[in-house]
Each structure stands twice: as structure tokens, then as C-alpha cells.
Amino acid sequence: MSTWLVTGANRGIGLELARQLTARGAQVIGTAREPEAATELRATGARVEVLDVTRPDSVDALGARLRGEAIDVLVNNAGIGGLGGGVADLTADHLLRYYAVNAVGPLLVVRALLPALRAGGGKKIAHVTSLMGSIGDNGSGGAYGYRASKAALNMLNKSLALELGREGFTCLVLNPGWVQTDMGGRGAPTPVVESVRGLLAVIDGATPADSGRFFNHDGRALPW
Ligand SMILES: NC(=O)c1ccc[n+]([C@@H]2O[C@H](COP(=O)([O-])OP(=O)(O)OC[C@H]3O[C@@H](n4cnc5c(N)ncnc54)[C@H](OP(=O)(O)O)[C@@H]3O)[C@@H](O)[C@H]2O)c1
């Protein structure tokens, strides 16, 4: 039985990942900022752990709790969205918040969980990024914090792929599509069940030859 750790698993894409994974018999450790309120996550059968990815003490404490355990697959899913205004409206705090949650946080999670990931047999790390982090696809601009933080996440994943690839890890960045969650809104075209089914198929099928690559939830390779 494989063990997966999913961040931001109390709602949205993370919760659906926990649902589909537990339904197929995987062991899931789902993280939430407020575990006592994560009733839907707990109902999946997942083990719930507290984690705020912007707080290094919280990330390190999770790593310490999991020392001696084995994790096969890490899905760094937690993130914040939103468009923000034009360049004249931007503040440093606004931009740095995006970096803290969407880029620095996931990297700190990898660092903290490395002993558990090294102990696992799966050796896969998947980051939920966004097509909005693609420079090649950016045809409408705006969303400075979100776009730049996801582009940074893509770059961090590439370096992880090169460094950890030597140990047999496969490190991916995955676009879930525009999904019906709190972040994506009700008007989004992709049901969360469909997005997550696709994400899991991509992760399941990925081999070390795919490490460092950027995939859509339907398996298509995406432009940087
Ligand atoms: N939905 C889309 O259309 C779409 C498109 C492209 C990419 N994505 C990406 O997909 C991922 C999941 O998105 P979603 O649609 O499921 O969003 P969501 O419904 O807004 O859920 C976001 C999750 O991230 C958690 N989170 C936020 N800040 C956190 C922090 N500091 N520490 C730990 N957890 C934190 C949230 O926890 P709380 O409940 O405590 O806030 C929640 O569990 C994100 O990385 C997002 O950028 C989504």
C-alpha cells in the first residue's frame, strides 16, 4: 500500500485527491491549517496533520513528526490564487505573500520531508502549479503575484528534479486546469473529480524520464 502526503487537503483539489486516493486503498496524510475543522478530510479516512506552509516552524514540526515514516508520493497542492491589480496597485507584501505560499512553502515542505521521502519506495514529488505560471502561455498579463510565484515554483521543481534525480526521484509540475473549487469558482469548466482523476493518472504514469517536466491534467506537455 502506498503512502501519499497531500498539502492543503481540507478543501478543493487537495480534498478530492484525498478522496480518490483513499478510495483506491492508498494511505493518505492530508494537511490542513485548521485540522479540527477538516471534517470532510477526516471523513475520507485520511490521517490529518497540521501545516501552514508559510511558517517554517510548522513545516519543520511536520517533518519531525514524520521522521522514521515512509512517504511514497508528496503532492504539494496548497496554494493561493487571485488576480491582484495592475502594476501601480502592487505592494511588496502582496507579492511576497504569493511567493511564501506558492513557491517557498512547497520547497520547505520538500526539505522537511526528505528523510520520509527517501525512506519511501515511490520517490515522486508533484507540485500543483498553474498554466498561469507559463511565460510562453501568458497572453493576458496581470496576476503578477500568482503568475510569478507559480513560474518560480516551476523553476524550483526543475532544480529539484536535477538534484534529487540522482537518487531516483521524479519531480513534476502539474496544471490542474481551471477547476470548480473555491479558487476556480463555479464558472470553471473542469469538475474537480475530472481534474484529480487526470492528475493522478499523470503522477501514476510518470517515470524518472519525465522528471522536471510540466504537464497538464490530461497528460499533455505544457510550454514554459
Ligand atoms: N482551481 C483552479 O482553477 C486552479 C487552477 C490552476 C492551479 N490551481 C492550483 O491548485 C492548487 C489547489 O487549488 P484549489 O483550487 O483546490 O484551491 P482552494 O480550494 O482555494 O484550496 C486551497 C488549499 O490550499 C490551502 N492553503 C492556502 N494557504 C495555505 C498555507 N499558508 N499553508 C497551508 N495550506 C494553505 C488552503 O487551506 P485553507 O482552507 O486553510 O485556506 C486549501 O486547503 C493550488 O496550488 C492552486 O494554485 C488551481
PDB file of C-alpha atoms and ligand atoms in Angstrom:
ATOM      1  CA  MET A   1       0.000   0.000   0.000  1.00  0.00           C
ATOM      2  CA  SER A   2       1.443   3.375  -0.989  1.00  0.00           C
ATOM      3  CA  THR A   3       1.520   6.414   1.283  1.00  0.00           C
ATOM      4  CA  TRP A   4       0.792   9.868  -0.090  1.00  0.00           C
ATOM      5  CA  LEU A   5       1.115  13.239   1.621  1.00  0.00           C
ATOM      6  CA  VAL A   6      -1.125  15.962   0.200  1.00  0.00           C
ATOM      7  CA  THR A   7      -0.867  19.577   1.387  1.00  0.00           C
ATOM      8  CA  GLY A   8      -3.938  21.810   1.509  1.00  0.00           C
ATOM      9  CA  ALA A   9      -6.162  18.725   1.652  1.00  0.00           C
ATOM     10  CA  ASN A  10      -9.106  20.157   3.622  1.00  0.00           C
ATOM     11  CA  ARG A  11     -10.894  21.515   0.533  1.00  0.00           C
ATOM     12  CA  GLY A  12     -10.763  21.824  -3.251  1.00  0.00           C
ATOM     13  CA  ILE A  13      -8.297  19.793  -5.294  1.00  0.00           C
ATOM     14  CA  GLY A  14      -6.447  18.567  -2.196  1.00  0.00           C
ATOM     15  CA  LEU A  15      -9.622  17.161  -0.635  1.00  0.00           C
ATOM     16  CA  GLU A  16     -10.555  15.392  -3.877  1.00  0.00           C
ATOM     17  CA  LEU A  17      -7.038  13.944  -4.076  1.00  0.00           C
ATOM     18  CA  ALA A  18      -7.564  12.538  -0.578  1.00  0.00           C
ATOM     19  CA  ARG A  19     -10.982  11.140  -1.592  1.00  0.00           C
ATOM     20  CA  GLN A  20      -9.760   9.387  -4.750  1.00  0.00           C
ATOM     21  CA  LEU A  21      -6.567   8.109  -3.149  1.00  0.00           C
ATOM     22  CA  THR A  22      -8.239   6.644  -0.054  1.00  0.00           C
ATOM     23  CA  ALA A  23     -10.952   5.134  -2.296  1.00  0.00           C
ATOM     24  CA  ARG A  24      -8.297   3.127  -4.104  1.00  0.00           C
ATOM     25  CA  GLY A  25      -6.702   1.977  -0.879  1.00  0.00           C
ATOM     26  CA  ALA A  26      -3.774   4.352  -0.536  1.00  0.00           C
ATOM     27  CA  GLN A  27      -2.766   5.690   2.854  1.00  0.00           C
ATOM     28  CA  VAL A  28      -3.167   9.461   2.834  1.00  0.00           C
ATOM     29  CA  ILE A  29      -1.691  12.043   5.144  1.00  0.00           C
ATOM     30  CA  GLY A  30      -3.641  15.219   4.412  1.00  0.00           C
ATOM     31  CA  THR A  31      -2.557  18.553   5.814  1.00  0.00           C
ATOM     32  CA  ALA A  32      -4.743  21.431   6.925  1.00  0.00           C
ATOM     33  CA  ARG A  33      -4.081  24.751   8.617  1.00  0.00           C
ATOM     34  CA  GLU A  34      -7.004  24.044  10.975  1.00  0.00           C
ATOM     35  CA  PRO A  35      -7.128  20.255  11.430  1.00  0.00           C
ATOM     36  CA  GLU A  36     -10.015  20.361  13.925  1.00  0.00           C
ATOM     37  CA  ALA A  37     -12.195  21.914  11.189  1.00  0.00           C
ATOM     38  CA  ALA A  38     -11.089  19.426   8.499  1.00  0.00           C
ATOM     39  CA  THR A  39     -14.123  17.169   8.907  1.00  0.00           C
ATOM     40  CA  GLU A  40     -14.503  16.298   5.212  1.00  0.00           C
ATOM     41  CA  LEU A  41     -10.834  15.357   5.003  1.00  0.00           C
ATOM     42  CA  ARG A  42     -11.068  13.189   8.121  1.00  0.00           C
ATOM     43  CA  ALA A  43     -14.185  11.504   6.673  1.00  0.00           C
ATOM     44  CA  THR A  44     -12.102  10.215   3.747  1.00  0.00           C
ATOM     45  CA  GLY A  45     -10.096   8.097   6.173  1.00  0.00           C
ATOM     46  CA  ALA A  46      -7.005  10.253   5.755  1.00  0.00           C
ATOM     47  CA  ARG A  47      -4.753  10.984   8.691  1.00  0.00           C
ATOM     48  CA  VAL A  48      -4.868  14.733   9.285  1.00  0.00           C
ATOM     49  CA  GLU A  49      -1.741  16.731  10.136  1.00  0.00           C
ATOM     50  CA  VAL A  50      -1.489  20.451  10.807  1.00  0.00           C
ATOM     51  CA  LEU A  51       0.596  22.518   8.375  1.00  0.00           C
ATOM     52  CA  ASP A  52       0.925  26.151   7.403  1.00  0.00           C
ATOM     53  CA  VAL A  53       3.478  26.211   4.595  1.00  0.00           C
ATOM     54  CA  THR A  54       4.392  29.853   5.265  1.00  0.00           C
ATOM     55  CA  ARG A  55       5.581  29.048   8.802  1.00  0.00           C
ATOM     56  CA  PRO A  56       8.979  27.318   8.850  1.00  0.00           C
ATOM     57  CA  ASP A  57       8.306  26.113  12.425  1.00  0.00           C
ATOM     58  CA  SER A  58       5.100  24.434  11.245  1.00  0.00           C
ATOM     59  CA  VAL A  59       6.868  22.827   8.268  1.00  0.00           C
ATOM     60  CA  ASP A  60       9.784  21.608  10.370  1.00  0.00           C
ATOM     61  CA  ALA A  61       7.432  20.234  13.044  1.00  0.00           C
ATOM     62  CA  LEU A  62       5.642  18.167  10.367  1.00  0.00           C
ATOM     63  CA  GLY A  63       8.993  16.822   9.193  1.00  0.00           C
ATOM     64  CA  ALA A  64       9.904  15.907  12.778  1.00  0.00           C
ATOM     65  CA  ARG A  65       6.571  14.121  13.348  1.00  0.00           C
ATOM     66  CA  LEU A  66       7.095  12.070  10.179  1.00  0.00           C
ATOM     67  CA  ARG A  67      10.714  11.160  10.863  1.00  0.00           C
ATOM     68  CA  GLY A  68      11.017   7.376  10.807  1.00  0.00           C
ATOM     69  CA  GLU A  69       7.996   7.019   8.497  1.00  0.00           C
ATOM     70  CA  ALA A  70       7.993   6.473   4.736  1.00  0.00           C
ATOM     71  CA  ILE A  71       6.145   8.599   2.170  1.00  0.00           C
ATOM     72  CA  ASP A  72       5.933   7.372  -1.417  1.00  0.00           C
ATOM     73  CA  VAL A  73       4.443  10.441  -3.073  1.00  0.00           C
ATOM     74  CA  LEU A  74       4.318  14.083  -1.958  1.00  0.00           C
ATOM     75  CA  VAL A  75       1.736  16.324  -3.628  1.00  0.00           C
ATOM     76  CA  ASN A  76       2.492  19.960  -2.886  1.00  0.00           C
ATOM     77  CA  ASN A  77      -1.004  21.244  -3.620  1.00  0.00           C
ATOM     78  CA  ALA A  78      -1.611  24.083  -1.123  1.00  0.00           C
ATOM     79  CA  GLY A  79      -1.718  27.467  -2.771  1.00  0.00           C
ATOM     80  CA  ILE A  80      -3.400  30.840  -3.008  1.00  0.00           C
ATOM     81  CA  GLY A  81      -4.900  32.352  -6.129  1.00  0.00           C
ATOM     82  CA  GLY A  82      -6.322  35.707  -7.156  1.00  0.00           C
ATOM     83  CA  LEU A  83      -5.601  38.279  -9.790  1.00  0.00           C
ATOM     84  CA  GLY A  84      -4.477  41.427  -7.955  1.00  0.00           C
ATOM     85  CA  GLY A  85      -4.417  44.754  -9.755  1.00  0.00           C
ATOM     86  CA  GLY A  86      -2.144  46.447 -12.267  1.00  0.00           C
ATOM     87  CA  VAL A  87       1.485  47.274 -11.567  1.00  0.00           C
ATOM     88  CA  ALA A  88       0.578  50.636  -9.989  1.00  0.00           C
ATOM     89  CA  ASP A  89      -1.522  48.860  -7.342  1.00  0.00           C
ATOM     90  CA  LEU A  90       1.088  46.286  -6.294  1.00  0.00           C
ATOM     91  CA  THR A  91       2.720  46.165  -2.864  1.00  0.00           C
ATOM     92  CA  ALA A  92       5.722  44.221  -1.667  1.00  0.00           C
ATOM     93  CA  ASP A  93       3.603  42.467   0.981  1.00  0.00           C
ATOM     94  CA  HIS A  94       1.118  41.295  -1.655  1.00  0.00           C
ATOM     95  CA  LEU A  95       3.834  39.884  -3.921  1.00  0.00           C
ATOM     96  CA  LEU A  96       5.824  38.299  -1.103  1.00  0.00           C
ATOM     97  CA  ARG A  97       2.715  36.564   0.241  1.00  0.00           C
ATOM     98  CA  TYR A  98       2.296  34.743  -3.091  1.00  0.00           C
ATOM     99  CA  TYR A  99       5.938  33.693  -3.076  1.00  0.00           C
ATOM    100  CA  ALA A 100       5.687  32.497   0.531  1.00  0.00           C
ATOM    101  CA  VAL A 101       2.673  30.243  -0.084  1.00  0.00           C
ATOM    102  CA  ASN A 102       3.148  29.128  -3.695  1.00  0.00           C
ATOM    103  CA  ALA A 103       6.928  28.811  -4.061  1.00  0.00           C
ATOM    104  CA  VAL A 104       8.970  28.989  -0.834  1.00  0.00           C
ATOM    105  CA  GLY A 105       6.460  26.917   1.140  1.00  0.00           C
ATOM    106  CA  PRO A 106       6.477  23.906  -1.199  1.00  0.00           C
ATOM    107  CA  LEU A 107      10.287  23.874  -1.270  1.00  0.00           C
ATOM    108  CA  LEU A 108      10.455  23.953   2.535  1.00  0.00           C
ATOM    109  CA  VAL A 109       7.972  21.067   2.636  1.00  0.00           C
ATOM    110  CA  VAL A 110      10.241  19.021   0.352  1.00  0.00           C
ATOM    111  CA  ARG A 111      13.227  19.833   2.565  1.00  0.00           C
ATOM    112  CA  ALA A 112      11.410  18.844   5.753  1.00  0.00           C
ATOM    113  CA  LEU A 113      10.016  15.604   4.315  1.00  0.00           C
ATOM    114  CA  LEU A 114      13.185  14.428   2.553  1.00  0.00           C
ATOM    115  CA  PRO A 115      14.000  11.737   5.169  1.00  0.00           C
ATOM    116  CA  ALA A 116      10.470  10.284   4.854  1.00  0.00           C
ATOM    117  CA  LEU A 117      10.524  10.586   1.055  1.00  0.00           C
ATOM    118  CA  ARG A 118      13.927   8.894   0.891  1.00  0.00           C
ATOM    119  CA  ALA A 119      12.528   6.073   3.030  1.00  0.00           C
ATOM    120  CA  GLY A 120       9.606   5.585   0.613  1.00  0.00           C
ATOM    121  CA  GLY A 121       9.689   3.441  -2.479  1.00  0.00           C
ATOM    122  CA  GLY A 122       7.629   5.744  -4.718  1.00  0.00           C
ATOM    123  CA  LYS A 123      10.109   8.630  -4.886  1.00  0.00           C
ATOM    124  CA  LYS A 124       7.690  11.035  -6.563  1.00  0.00           C
ATOM    125  CA  ILE A 125       7.141  14.723  -5.837  1.00  0.00           C
ATOM    126  CA  ALA A 126       4.324  16.526  -7.665  1.00  0.00           C
ATOM    127  CA  HIS A 127       3.763  20.268  -7.431  1.00  0.00           C
ATOM    128  CA  VAL A 128       0.360  21.651  -8.359  1.00  0.00           C
ATOM    129  CA  THR A 129       1.271  24.690 -10.409  1.00  0.00           C
ATOM    130  CA  SER A 130      -0.838  26.632 -12.929  1.00  0.00           C
ATOM    131  CA  LEU A 131      -0.793  27.371 -16.624  1.00  0.00           C
ATOM    132  CA  MET A 132      -0.704  30.977 -15.398  1.00  0.00           C
ATOM    133  CA  GLY A 133       2.887  30.262 -14.373  1.00  0.00           C
ATOM    134  CA  SER A 134       3.805  29.640 -18.012  1.00  0.00           C
ATOM    135  CA  ILE A 135       5.662  32.563 -19.605  1.00  0.00           C
ATOM    136  CA  GLY A 136       5.029  31.131 -23.070  1.00  0.00           C
ATOM    137  CA  ASP A 137       1.282  30.940 -22.455  1.00  0.00           C
ATOM    138  CA  ASN A 138       0.897  34.388 -20.897  1.00  0.00           C
ATOM    139  CA  GLY A 139      -1.311  36.197 -23.375  1.00  0.00           C
ATOM    140  CA  SER A 140      -3.302  38.385 -20.999  1.00  0.00           C
ATOM    141  CA  GLY A 141      -0.850  39.648 -18.346  1.00  0.00           C
ATOM    142  CA  GLY A 142      -1.863  40.738 -14.849  1.00  0.00           C
ATOM    143  CA  ALA A 143      -1.990  38.411 -11.826  1.00  0.00           C
ATOM    144  CA  TYR A 144       1.597  39.444 -11.078  1.00  0.00           C
ATOM    145  CA  GLY A 145       1.932  37.656  -7.749  1.00  0.00           C
ATOM    146  CA  TYR A 146       0.184  34.481  -8.815  1.00  0.00           C
ATOM    147  CA  ARG A 147       1.905  34.141 -12.189  1.00  0.00           C
ATOM    148  CA  ALA A 148       5.387  34.924 -10.853  1.00  0.00           C
ATOM    149  CA  SER A 149       5.069  32.626  -7.827  1.00  0.00           C
ATOM    150  CA  LYS A 150       3.948  29.699  -9.982  1.00  0.00           C
ATOM    151  CA  ALA A 151       6.767  30.383 -12.501  1.00  0.00           C
ATOM    152  CA  ALA A 152       9.144  30.309  -9.514  1.00  0.00           C
ATOM    153  CA  LEU A 153       7.635  27.007  -8.385  1.00  0.00           C
ATOM    154  CA  ASN A 154       8.227  25.609 -11.878  1.00  0.00           C
ATOM    155  CA  MET A 155      11.891  26.614 -11.685  1.00  0.00           C
ATOM    156  CA  LEU A 156      12.320  25.220  -8.166  1.00  0.00           C
ATOM    157  CA  ASN A 157      10.886  21.914  -9.387  1.00  0.00           C
ATOM    158  CA  LYS A 158      13.396  21.804 -12.254  1.00  0.00           C
ATOM    159  CA  SER A 159      16.309  22.199  -9.846  1.00  0.00           C
ATOM    160  CA  LEU A 160      14.815  19.598  -7.515  1.00  0.00           C
ATOM    161  CA  ALA A 161      14.473  17.232 -10.478  1.00  0.00           C
ATOM    162  CA  LEU A 162      18.151  17.661 -11.301  1.00  0.00           C
ATOM    163  CA  GLU A 163      19.366  17.319  -7.705  1.00  0.00           C
ATOM    164  CA  LEU A 164      17.060  14.560  -6.479  1.00  0.00           C
ATOM    165  CA  GLY A 165      17.021  12.767  -9.838  1.00  0.00           C
ATOM    166  CA  ARG A 166      20.410  11.385  -8.853  1.00  0.00           C
ATOM    167  CA  GLU A 167      18.583   9.482  -6.085  1.00  0.00           C
ATOM    168  CA  GLY A 168      15.849   8.247  -8.420  1.00  0.00           C
ATOM    169  CA  PHE A 169      13.187  10.870  -7.640  1.00  0.00           C
ATOM    170  CA  THR A 170      10.678  12.020 -10.242  1.00  0.00           C
ATOM    171  CA  CYS A 171       9.715  15.678  -9.693  1.00  0.00           C
ATOM    172  CA  LEU A 172       6.798  17.134 -11.682  1.00  0.00           C
ATOM    173  CA  VAL A 173       4.830  20.360 -12.070  1.00  0.00           C
ATOM    174  CA  LEU A 174       1.178  19.771 -12.950  1.00  0.00           C
ATOM    175  CA  ASN A 175      -1.532  22.129 -14.171  1.00  0.00           C
ATOM    176  CA  PRO A 176      -4.933  21.010 -12.827  1.00  0.00           C
ATOM    177  CA  GLY A 177      -6.846  23.095 -15.401  1.00  0.00           C
ATOM    178  CA  TRP A 178      -9.409  25.731 -14.482  1.00  0.00           C
ATOM    179  CA  VAL A 179     -11.241  23.792 -11.803  1.00  0.00           C
ATOM    180  CA  GLN A 180     -14.539  24.134  -9.920  1.00  0.00           C
ATOM    181  CA  THR A 181     -13.194  24.910  -6.436  1.00  0.00           C
ATOM    182  CA  ASP A 182     -13.300  27.945  -4.156  1.00  0.00           C
ATOM    183  CA  MET A 183     -10.293  29.241  -6.088  1.00  0.00           C
ATOM    184  CA  GLY A 184     -11.532  28.432  -9.586  1.00  0.00           C
ATOM    185  CA  GLY A 185     -15.144  29.446  -8.941  1.00  0.00           C
ATOM    186  CA  ARG A 186     -18.410  27.846 -10.027  1.00  0.00           C
ATOM    187  CA  GLY A 187     -17.969  29.011 -13.628  1.00  0.00           C
ATOM    188  CA  ALA A 188     -14.807  26.972 -14.111  1.00  0.00           C
ATOM    189  CA  PRO A 189     -15.125  24.401 -16.912  1.00  0.00           C
ATOM    190  CA  THR A 190     -13.420  21.449 -15.198  1.00  0.00           C
ATOM    191  CA  PRO A 191     -15.119  19.450 -12.417  1.00  0.00           C
ATOM    192  CA  VAL A 192     -12.706  18.733  -9.573  1.00  0.00           C
ATOM    193  CA  VAL A 193     -13.314  14.967  -9.881  1.00  0.00           C
ATOM    194  CA  GLU A 194     -12.168  15.044 -13.520  1.00  0.00           C
ATOM    195  CA  SER A 195      -9.119  17.219 -12.828  1.00  0.00           C
ATOM    196  CA  VAL A 196      -7.948  14.996  -9.976  1.00  0.00           C
ATOM    197  CA  ARG A 197      -8.530  11.797 -11.964  1.00  0.00           C
ATOM    198  CA  GLY A 198      -6.214  13.261 -14.606  1.00  0.00           C
ATOM    199  CA  LEU A 199      -3.607  14.470 -12.125  1.00  0.00           C
ATOM    200  CA  LEU A 200      -3.419  11.034 -10.513  1.00  0.00           C
ATOM    201  CA  ALA A 201      -3.080   9.340 -13.910  1.00  0.00           C
ATOM    202  CA  VAL A 202      -0.157  11.638 -14.771  1.00  0.00           C
ATOM    203  CA  ILE A 203       1.561  11.030 -11.408  1.00  0.00           C
ATOM    204  CA  ASP A 204       0.961   7.271 -11.570  1.00  0.00           C
ATOM    205  CA  GLY A 205       2.369   7.049 -15.089  1.00  0.00           C
ATOM    206  CA  ALA A 206       5.369   9.319 -14.583  1.00  0.00           C
ATOM    207  CA  THR A 207       8.847   7.806 -14.752  1.00  0.00           C
ATOM    208  CA  PRO A 208      12.254   9.337 -13.980  1.00  0.00           C
ATOM    209  CA  ALA A 209      12.453  10.269 -17.686  1.00  0.00           C
ATOM    210  CA  ASP A 210       9.585  12.723 -17.049  1.00  0.00           C
ATOM    211  CA  SER A 211      11.283  14.407 -14.111  1.00  0.00           C
ATOM    212  CA  GLY A 212      11.453  18.205 -14.337  1.00  0.00           C
ATOM    213  CA  ARG A 213       8.620  18.379 -16.863  1.00  0.00           C
ATOM    214  CA  PHE A 214       5.396  20.421 -16.880  1.00  0.00           C
ATOM    215  CA  PHE A 215       2.193  18.502 -17.639  1.00  0.00           C
ATOM    216  CA  ASN A 216      -1.477  19.333 -17.999  1.00  0.00           C
ATOM    217  CA  HIS A 217      -4.021  17.216 -16.088  1.00  0.00           C
ATOM    218  CA  ASP A 218      -4.846  15.459 -19.362  1.00  0.00           C
ATOM    219  CA  GLY A 219      -1.229  14.392 -19.801  1.00  0.00           C
ATOM    220  CA  ARG A 220      -0.220  16.995 -22.428  1.00  0.00           C
ATOM    221  CA  ALA A 221       3.241  18.556 -22.016  1.00  0.00           C
ATOM    222  CA  LEU A 222       2.965  22.333 -21.462  1.00  0.00           C
ATOM    223  CA  PRO A 223       5.228  25.207 -22.549  1.00  0.00           C
ATOM    224  CA  TRP A 224       7.413  27.023 -20.023  1.00  0.00           C
TER     225      TRP A 224
HETATM  226  N1  LIG B   1      -8.865  25.896  -9.056  1.00  0.00           N
HETATM  227  C1  LIG B   1      -8.222  26.226 -10.169  1.00  0.00           C
HETATM  228  O1  LIG B   1      -8.841  26.601 -11.179  1.00  0.00           O
HETATM  229  C2  LIG B   1      -6.719  26.129 -10.219  1.00  0.00           C
HETATM  230  C3  LIG B   1      -6.088  26.419 -11.445  1.00  0.00           C
HETATM  231  C4  LIG B   1      -4.712  26.305 -11.520  1.00  0.00           C
HETATM  232  C5  LIG B   1      -3.973  25.923 -10.417  1.00  0.00           C
HETATM  233  N2  LIG B   1      -4.607  25.663  -9.227  1.00  0.00           N
HETATM  234  C6  LIG B   1      -3.759  25.293  -8.089  1.00  0.00           C
HETATM  235  O2  LIG B   1      -4.290  24.129  -7.472  1.00  0.00           O
HETATM  236  C7  LIG B   1      -3.961  24.122  -6.086  1.00  0.00           C
HETATM  237  C8  LIG B   1      -5.221  23.862  -5.273  1.00  0.00           C
HETATM  238  O3  LIG B   1      -6.166  24.858  -5.621  1.00  0.00           O
HETATM  239  P1  LIG B   1      -7.715  24.776  -5.239  1.00  0.00           P
HETATM  240  O4  LIG B   1      -8.459  25.226  -6.425  1.00  0.00           O
HETATM  241  O5  LIG B   1      -8.040  23.492  -4.591  1.00  0.00           O
HETATM  242  O6  LIG B   1      -7.770  25.973  -4.163  1.00  0.00           O
HETATM  243  P2  LIG B   1      -8.664  26.169  -2.854  1.00  0.00           P
HETATM  244  O7  LIG B   1      -9.956  25.477  -2.988  1.00  0.00           O
HETATM  245  O8  LIG B   1      -8.618  27.640  -2.607  1.00  0.00           O
HETATM  246  O9  LIG B   1      -7.816  25.398  -1.717  1.00  0.00           O
HETATM  247  C9  LIG B   1      -6.526  25.857  -1.397  1.00  0.00           C
HETATM  248  C10 LIG B   1      -5.927  24.967  -0.329  1.00  0.00           C
HETATM  249  O10 LIG B   1      -4.611  25.464  -0.004  1.00  0.00           O
HETATM  250  C11 LIG B   1      -4.552  25.666   1.408  1.00  0.00           C
HETATM  251  N3  LIG B   1      -3.636  26.738   1.804  1.00  0.00           N
HETATM  252  C12 LIG B   1      -3.692  28.048   1.479  1.00  0.00           C
HETATM  253  N4  LIG B   1      -2.718  28.721   2.112  1.00  0.00           N
HETATM  254  C13 LIG B   1      -2.026  27.801   2.838  1.00  0.00           C
HETATM  255  C14 LIG B   1      -0.916  27.859   3.719  1.00  0.00           C
HETATM  256  N5  LIG B   1      -0.299  29.026   4.003  1.00  0.00           N
HETATM  257  N6  LIG B   1      -0.471  26.725   4.297  1.00  0.00           N
HETATM  258  C15 LIG B   1      -1.084  25.544   4.046  1.00  0.00           C
HETATM  259  N7  LIG B   1      -2.161  25.416   3.259  1.00  0.00           N
HETATM  260  C16 LIG B   1      -2.625  26.537   2.649  1.00  0.00           C
HETATM  261  C17 LIG B   1      -5.987  26.010   1.800  1.00  0.00           C
HETATM  262  O11 LIG B   1      -6.146  25.870   3.198  1.00  0.00           O
HETATM  263  P3  LIG B   1      -7.239  26.802   3.995  1.00  0.00           P
HETATM  264  O12 LIG B   1      -8.573  26.140   3.812  1.00  0.00           O
HETATM  265  O13 LIG B   1      -6.739  26.792   5.396  1.00  0.00           O
HETATM  266  O14 LIG B   1      -7.189  28.175   3.379  1.00  0.00           O
HETATM  267  C18 LIG B   1      -6.737  24.978   0.980  1.00  0.00           C
HETATM  268  O15 LIG B   1      -6.673  23.719   1.589  1.00  0.00           O
HETATM  269  C19 LIG B   1      -3.317  25.488  -5.803  1.00  0.00           C
HETATM  270  O16 LIG B   1      -1.917  25.356  -5.755  1.00  0.00           O
HETATM  271  C20 LIG B   1      -3.733  26.323  -6.994  1.00  0.00           C
HETATM  272  O17 LIG B   1      -2.843  27.385  -7.273  1.00  0.00           O
HETATM  273  C21 LIG B   1      -5.957  25.752  -9.105  1.00  0.00           C
END
